[in-house]
Amino acid sequence: QQQVKQSPQSLIVQKGGISIINCAYENTAFDYFPWYQQFPGKGPALLIAIRPDVSEKKEGRFTISFNKSAKQFSLHIMDSQPGDSATYFCAASISTGTASKLTFGTGTRLQVTL
Amino acid sequence: EAQVTQNPRYLITVTGKKLTVTCSQNMNHEYMSWYRQDPGLGLRQIYYSMNVEVTDKGDVPEGYKVSRKEKRNFPLILESPSPNQTSLYFCASSWGAGGHGFNEQFFGPGTRLTVL
């Protein structure tokens, strides 16, 4: 059972364009939604995260948009750069439980072309 | 440098030959976890540990064992590896495990395992 569904599986964007990756979740108890960025040969690293009490969080060129009623959240990368080429994972967890278990999406491979 | 280390980084083995993948963190983190990454399936949690001597199953624990005898180390043991355990494995750690809010998980560089 995939509790966090991520799309698209892969994405090609021109330099300077906007990259958009979408995720949908089922468990309404999730209350923490991070995005992880993974470069080839490396482990994932936290990029940006949001809690459901806000609808948007922006850090530099990266923005998370959150729609609690639709149970969806998305990552927007503005002015995409070749250095953004990586695999992106959305995730969700219940942070107030006794064990913070991250449930990951299936990943999106982003390629930013020149 | 704060980091999570894993060894070996690459391993090719045969069915049934016991192996251990080591994981160590130098950040004094309480929470440690193992994930496997497979194409199209993302990252799935195998086991996690809230603290020394406290471990629990994740989503895909079958065929794996773990132990947490020291705070810094969290080895993953495959007692009788099978080809379906061919995967990319990541160890991760974080400061806390919940209650006070979720904490960023720091991932190791990964171990690519092939079981023939």
Tab-separated table of C-alpha atoms in Angstrom:
chain	number	residue	atom	x	y	z
A	1	GLN	CA	0.000	0.000	0.000
A	2	GLN	CA	1.560	3.215	-1.165
A	3	GLN	CA	0.624	5.844	1.401
A	4	VAL	CA	2.447	8.652	-0.407
A	5	LYS	CA	2.010	8.810	-4.168
A	6	GLN	CA	4.488	10.876	-6.148
A	7	SER	CA	4.427	12.074	-9.751
A	8	PRO	CA	5.886	12.355	-12.261
A	9	GLN	CA	8.451	9.571	-12.211
A	10	SER	CA	10.810	11.662	-14.317
A	11	LEU	CA	10.915	15.252	-15.452
A	12	ILE	CA	12.988	17.177	-17.959
A	13	VAL	CA	13.044	20.968	-17.614
A	14	GLN	CA	15.009	23.608	-19.450
A	15	LYS	CA	17.368	25.829	-17.532
A	16	GLY	CA	15.445	28.742	-16.091
A	17	GLY	CA	12.138	26.903	-16.147
A	18	ILE	CA	9.901	25.808	-13.278
A	19	SER	CA	10.031	22.226	-12.046
A	20	ILE	CA	6.918	20.925	-10.331
A	21	ILE	CA	6.679	17.620	-8.481
A	22	ASN	CA	3.446	16.474	-6.909
A	23	CYS	CA	2.628	14.211	-3.992
A	24	ALA	CA	-0.599	12.954	-2.507
A	25	TYR	CA	-1.106	11.216	0.804
A	26	GLU	CA	-3.843	9.138	2.363
A	27	ASN	CA	-3.215	9.164	6.111
A	28	THR	CA	-4.707	12.320	7.626
A	29	ALA	CA	-2.597	11.787	10.747
A	30	PHE	CA	0.535	12.812	8.833
A	31	ASP	CA	1.709	16.159	10.145
A	32	TYR	CA	5.184	16.660	8.741
A	33	PHE	CA	6.033	16.715	5.062
A	34	PRO	CA	9.700	16.920	4.064
A	35	TRP	CA	11.302	16.820	0.662
A	36	TYR	CA	14.633	15.090	0.224
A	37	GLN	CA	17.108	15.641	-2.600
A	38	GLN	CA	19.420	12.864	-3.739
A	39	PHE	CA	22.367	13.277	-6.085
A	40	PRO	CA	23.821	10.241	-7.876
A	41	GLY	CA	26.003	8.163	-5.576
A	42	LYS	CA	24.879	10.039	-2.476
A	43	GLY	CA	22.349	9.562	0.253
A	44	PRO	CA	19.205	11.688	0.374
A	45	ALA	CA	19.465	15.042	2.128
A	46	LEU	CA	16.701	17.195	3.555
A	47	LEU	CA	15.819	20.023	1.187
A	48	ILE	CA	12.755	21.690	2.680
A	49	ALA	CA	9.851	20.683	4.916
A	50	ILE	CA	6.397	21.917	5.860
A	51	ARG	CA	3.795	21.323	8.509
A	52	PRO	CA	0.073	21.355	7.572
A	53	ASP	CA	-0.723	24.532	9.497
A	54	VAL	CA	0.709	26.609	6.630
A	55	SER	CA	-0.145	26.475	2.948
A	56	GLU	CA	3.240	27.454	1.571
A	57	LYS	CA	6.876	27.524	2.559
A	58	LYS	CA	9.619	29.096	0.518
A	59	GLU	CA	13.372	28.715	0.824
A	60	GLY	CA	15.272	30.409	-1.946
A	61	ARG	CA	14.177	28.917	-5.263
A	62	PHE	CA	12.373	26.025	-3.587
A	63	THR	CA	8.731	26.269	-2.514
A	64	ILE	CA	6.393	23.726	-0.983
A	65	SER	CA	2.698	24.251	-1.608
A	66	PHE	CA	0.359	22.370	0.711
A	67	ASN	CA	-3.346	21.664	0.231
A	68	LYS	CA	-4.687	19.991	3.361
A	69	SER	CA	-8.233	19.475	2.098
A	70	ALA	CA	-6.996	17.748	-1.048
A	71	LYS	CA	-4.287	15.873	0.846
A	72	GLN	CA	-1.720	17.025	-1.658
A	73	PHE	CA	1.577	18.863	-1.555
A	74	SER	CA	4.023	19.867	-4.211
A	75	LEU	CA	7.570	21.079	-4.692
A	76	HIS	CA	8.227	23.974	-7.029
A	77	ILE	CA	11.742	24.760	-8.177
A	78	MET	CA	11.908	28.191	-9.709
A	79	ASP	CA	14.601	29.178	-12.196
A	80	SER	CA	15.728	25.544	-12.402
A	81	GLN	CA	19.473	25.044	-12.826
A	82	PRO	CA	21.531	22.109	-14.123
A	83	GLY	CA	22.839	21.705	-10.563
A	84	ASP	CA	19.276	20.884	-9.484
A	85	SER	CA	19.405	17.678	-11.529
A	86	ALA	CA	18.781	14.991	-8.927
A	87	THR	CA	16.157	12.622	-7.628
A	88	TYR	CA	13.574	14.196	-5.350
A	89	PHE	CA	11.564	12.314	-2.764
A	90	CYS	CA	8.560	13.589	-0.924
A	91	ALA	CA	7.836	12.062	2.448
A	92	ALA	CA	5.367	12.211	5.286
A	93	SER	CA	5.417	11.329	8.948
A	94	ILE	CA	3.502	11.578	12.167
A	95	SER	CA	5.905	13.650	14.211
A	96	THR	CA	4.187	13.504	17.562
A	97	GLY	CA	4.205	9.752	17.832
A	98	THR	CA	6.655	7.676	19.787
A	99	ALA	CA	8.539	6.836	16.637
A	100	SER	CA	8.957	9.252	13.771
A	101	LYS	CA	8.686	7.011	10.772
A	102	LEU	CA	9.165	8.586	7.374
A	103	THR	CA	7.008	7.240	4.560
A	104	PHE	CA	8.595	8.136	1.231
A	105	GLY	CA	7.163	8.633	-2.212
A	106	THR	CA	8.632	6.718	-5.126
A	107	GLY	CA	10.897	9.547	-6.278
A	108	THR	CA	11.148	11.889	-9.269
A	109	ARG	CA	14.265	12.046	-11.382
A	110	LEU	CA	14.715	15.653	-12.486
A	111	GLN	CA	16.982	16.592	-15.349
A	112	VAL	CA	17.585	20.268	-16.071
A	113	THR	CA	18.938	20.832	-19.549
A	114	LEU	CA	20.929	23.780	-20.852
B	1	GLU	CA	32.737	16.379	10.330
B	2	ALA	CA	29.245	15.241	11.297
B	3	GLN	CA	28.401	12.215	9.240
B	4	VAL	CA	26.885	8.781	8.870
B	5	THR	CA	29.267	6.187	7.496
B	6	GLN	CA	28.463	2.821	5.975
B	7	ASN	CA	30.678	-0.077	5.040
B	8	PRO	CA	31.102	-1.611	2.634
B	9	ARG	CA	29.920	0.740	-0.097
B	10	TYR	CA	29.661	-2.062	-2.633
B	11	LEU	CA	29.200	-5.765	-2.046
B	12	ILE	CA	28.616	-8.720	-4.317
B	13	THR	CA	27.806	-11.968	-2.581
B	14	VAL	CA	26.090	-15.298	-3.151
B	15	THR	CA	22.816	-16.646	-1.877
B	16	GLY	CA	22.967	-17.847	1.709
B	17	LYS	CA	26.286	-16.297	2.717
B	18	LYS	CA	25.768	-14.243	5.861
B	19	LEU	CA	26.796	-10.634	5.678
B	20	THR	CA	26.801	-7.506	7.807
B	21	VAL	CA	26.615	-3.910	6.669
B	22	THR	CA	27.939	-1.542	9.287
B	23	CYS	CA	26.566	1.907	10.056
B	24	SER	CA	28.081	4.469	12.373
B	25	GLN	CA	27.173	8.059	13.222
B	26	ASN	CA	29.219	10.635	15.127
B	27	MET	CA	26.405	13.047	15.992
B	28	ASN	CA	25.233	11.376	19.216
B	29	HIS	CA	21.848	10.747	17.590
B	30	GLU	CA	19.288	8.637	19.418
B	31	TYR	CA	17.338	7.487	16.381
B	32	MET	CA	18.787	5.307	13.644
B	33	SER	CA	17.131	3.565	10.748
B	34	TRP	CA	17.803	1.369	7.746
B	35	TYR	CA	16.146	1.832	4.358
B	36	ARG	CA	16.334	0.053	1.068
B	37	GLN	CA	15.937	1.903	-2.201
B	38	ASP	CA	14.580	0.126	-5.251
B	39	PRO	CA	13.618	1.605	-8.638
B	40	GLY	CA	9.986	2.603	-8.718
B	41	LEU	CA	9.503	1.856	-5.024
B	42	GLY	CA	11.363	4.728	-3.402
B	43	LEU	CA	12.833	4.304	0.055
B	44	ARG	CA	11.309	1.729	2.352
B	45	GLN	CA	12.161	1.381	6.000
B	46	ILE	CA	13.590	-1.962	7.121
B	47	TYR	CA	14.251	-1.477	10.837
B	48	TYR	CA	14.679	1.423	13.169
B	49	SER	CA	16.075	2.015	16.643
B	50	MET	CA	14.873	4.575	19.148
B	51	ASN	CA	17.959	4.162	21.342
B	52	VAL	CA	20.460	1.598	22.604
B	53	GLU	CA	18.887	-1.867	22.875
B	54	VAL	CA	15.574	-0.566	21.445
B	55	THR	CA	14.784	-1.706	17.907
B	56	ASP	CA	11.604	-2.260	15.941
B	57	LYS	CA	10.450	-3.405	12.525
B	58	GLY	CA	9.808	-1.051	9.674
B	59	ASP	CA	7.810	-1.812	6.557
B	60	VAL	CA	10.016	-4.515	5.023
B	61	PRO	CA	11.873	-6.342	7.844
B	62	GLU	CA	11.723	-9.894	6.462
B	63	GLY	CA	15.184	-11.401	5.982
B	64	TYR	CA	16.991	-8.755	8.000
B	65	LYS	CA	18.231	-8.373	11.557
B	66	VAL	CA	19.658	-5.415	13.420
B	67	SER	CA	21.251	-4.697	16.750
B	68	ARG	CA	21.963	-1.533	18.704
B	69	LYS	CA	24.526	-2.249	21.389
B	70	GLU	CA	26.135	1.174	21.207
B	71	LYS	CA	24.528	4.510	20.469
B	72	ARG	CA	26.741	5.233	17.473
B	73	ASN	CA	26.469	1.886	15.665
B	74	PHE	CA	23.531	0.170	14.000
B	75	PRO	CA	24.601	-2.808	11.864
B	76	LEU	CA	22.288	-4.492	9.370
B	77	ILE	CA	22.599	-8.274	9.222
B	78	LEU	CA	21.466	-10.527	6.398
B	79	GLU	CA	21.798	-14.039	7.757
B	80	SER	CA	20.866	-15.829	4.538
B	81	PRO	CA	20.782	-13.316	1.688
B	82	SER	CA	18.597	-13.975	-1.322
B	83	PRO	CA	18.551	-12.341	-4.777
B	84	ASN	CA	15.453	-10.303	-3.874
B	85	GLN	CA	17.591	-8.473	-1.328
B	86	THR	CA	19.700	-7.013	-4.104
B	87	SER	CA	19.222	-3.311	-3.497
B	88	LEU	CA	20.734	0.008	-2.437
B	89	TYR	CA	20.755	0.316	1.324
B	90	PHE	CA	20.862	3.500	3.360
B	91	CYS	CA	21.426	4.033	7.032
B	92	ALA	CA	20.060	7.226	8.573
B	93	SER	CA	20.128	8.899	11.962
B	94	SER	CA	18.395	11.782	13.658
B	95	TRP	CA	18.540	13.605	16.957
B	96	GLY	CA	15.165	12.493	18.199
B	97	ALA	CA	12.403	10.092	17.314
B	98	GLY	CA	9.245	12.062	17.937
B	99	GLY	CA	7.453	13.536	20.872
B	100	HIS	CA	9.306	16.836	20.546
B	101	GLY	CA	8.716	16.933	16.844
B	102	PHE	CA	10.376	15.229	14.002
B	103	ASN	CA	14.020	15.823	13.356
B	104	GLU	CA	15.935	15.880	10.110
B	105	GLN	CA	17.270	12.469	9.152
B	106	PHE	CA	20.881	12.351	8.023
B	107	PHE	CA	21.630	9.627	5.516
B	108	GLY	CA	24.784	7.689	4.888
B	109	PRO	CA	26.280	7.336	1.387
B	110	GLY	CA	24.609	4.004	0.700
B	111	THR	CA	25.664	0.384	0.215
B	112	ARG	CA	24.951	-1.268	-3.102
B	113	LEU	CA	24.384	-4.966	-2.506
B	114	THR	CA	24.125	-7.606	-5.185
B	115	VAL	CA	23.116	-11.140	-4.220
B	116	LEU	CA	23.780	-13.725	-6.927
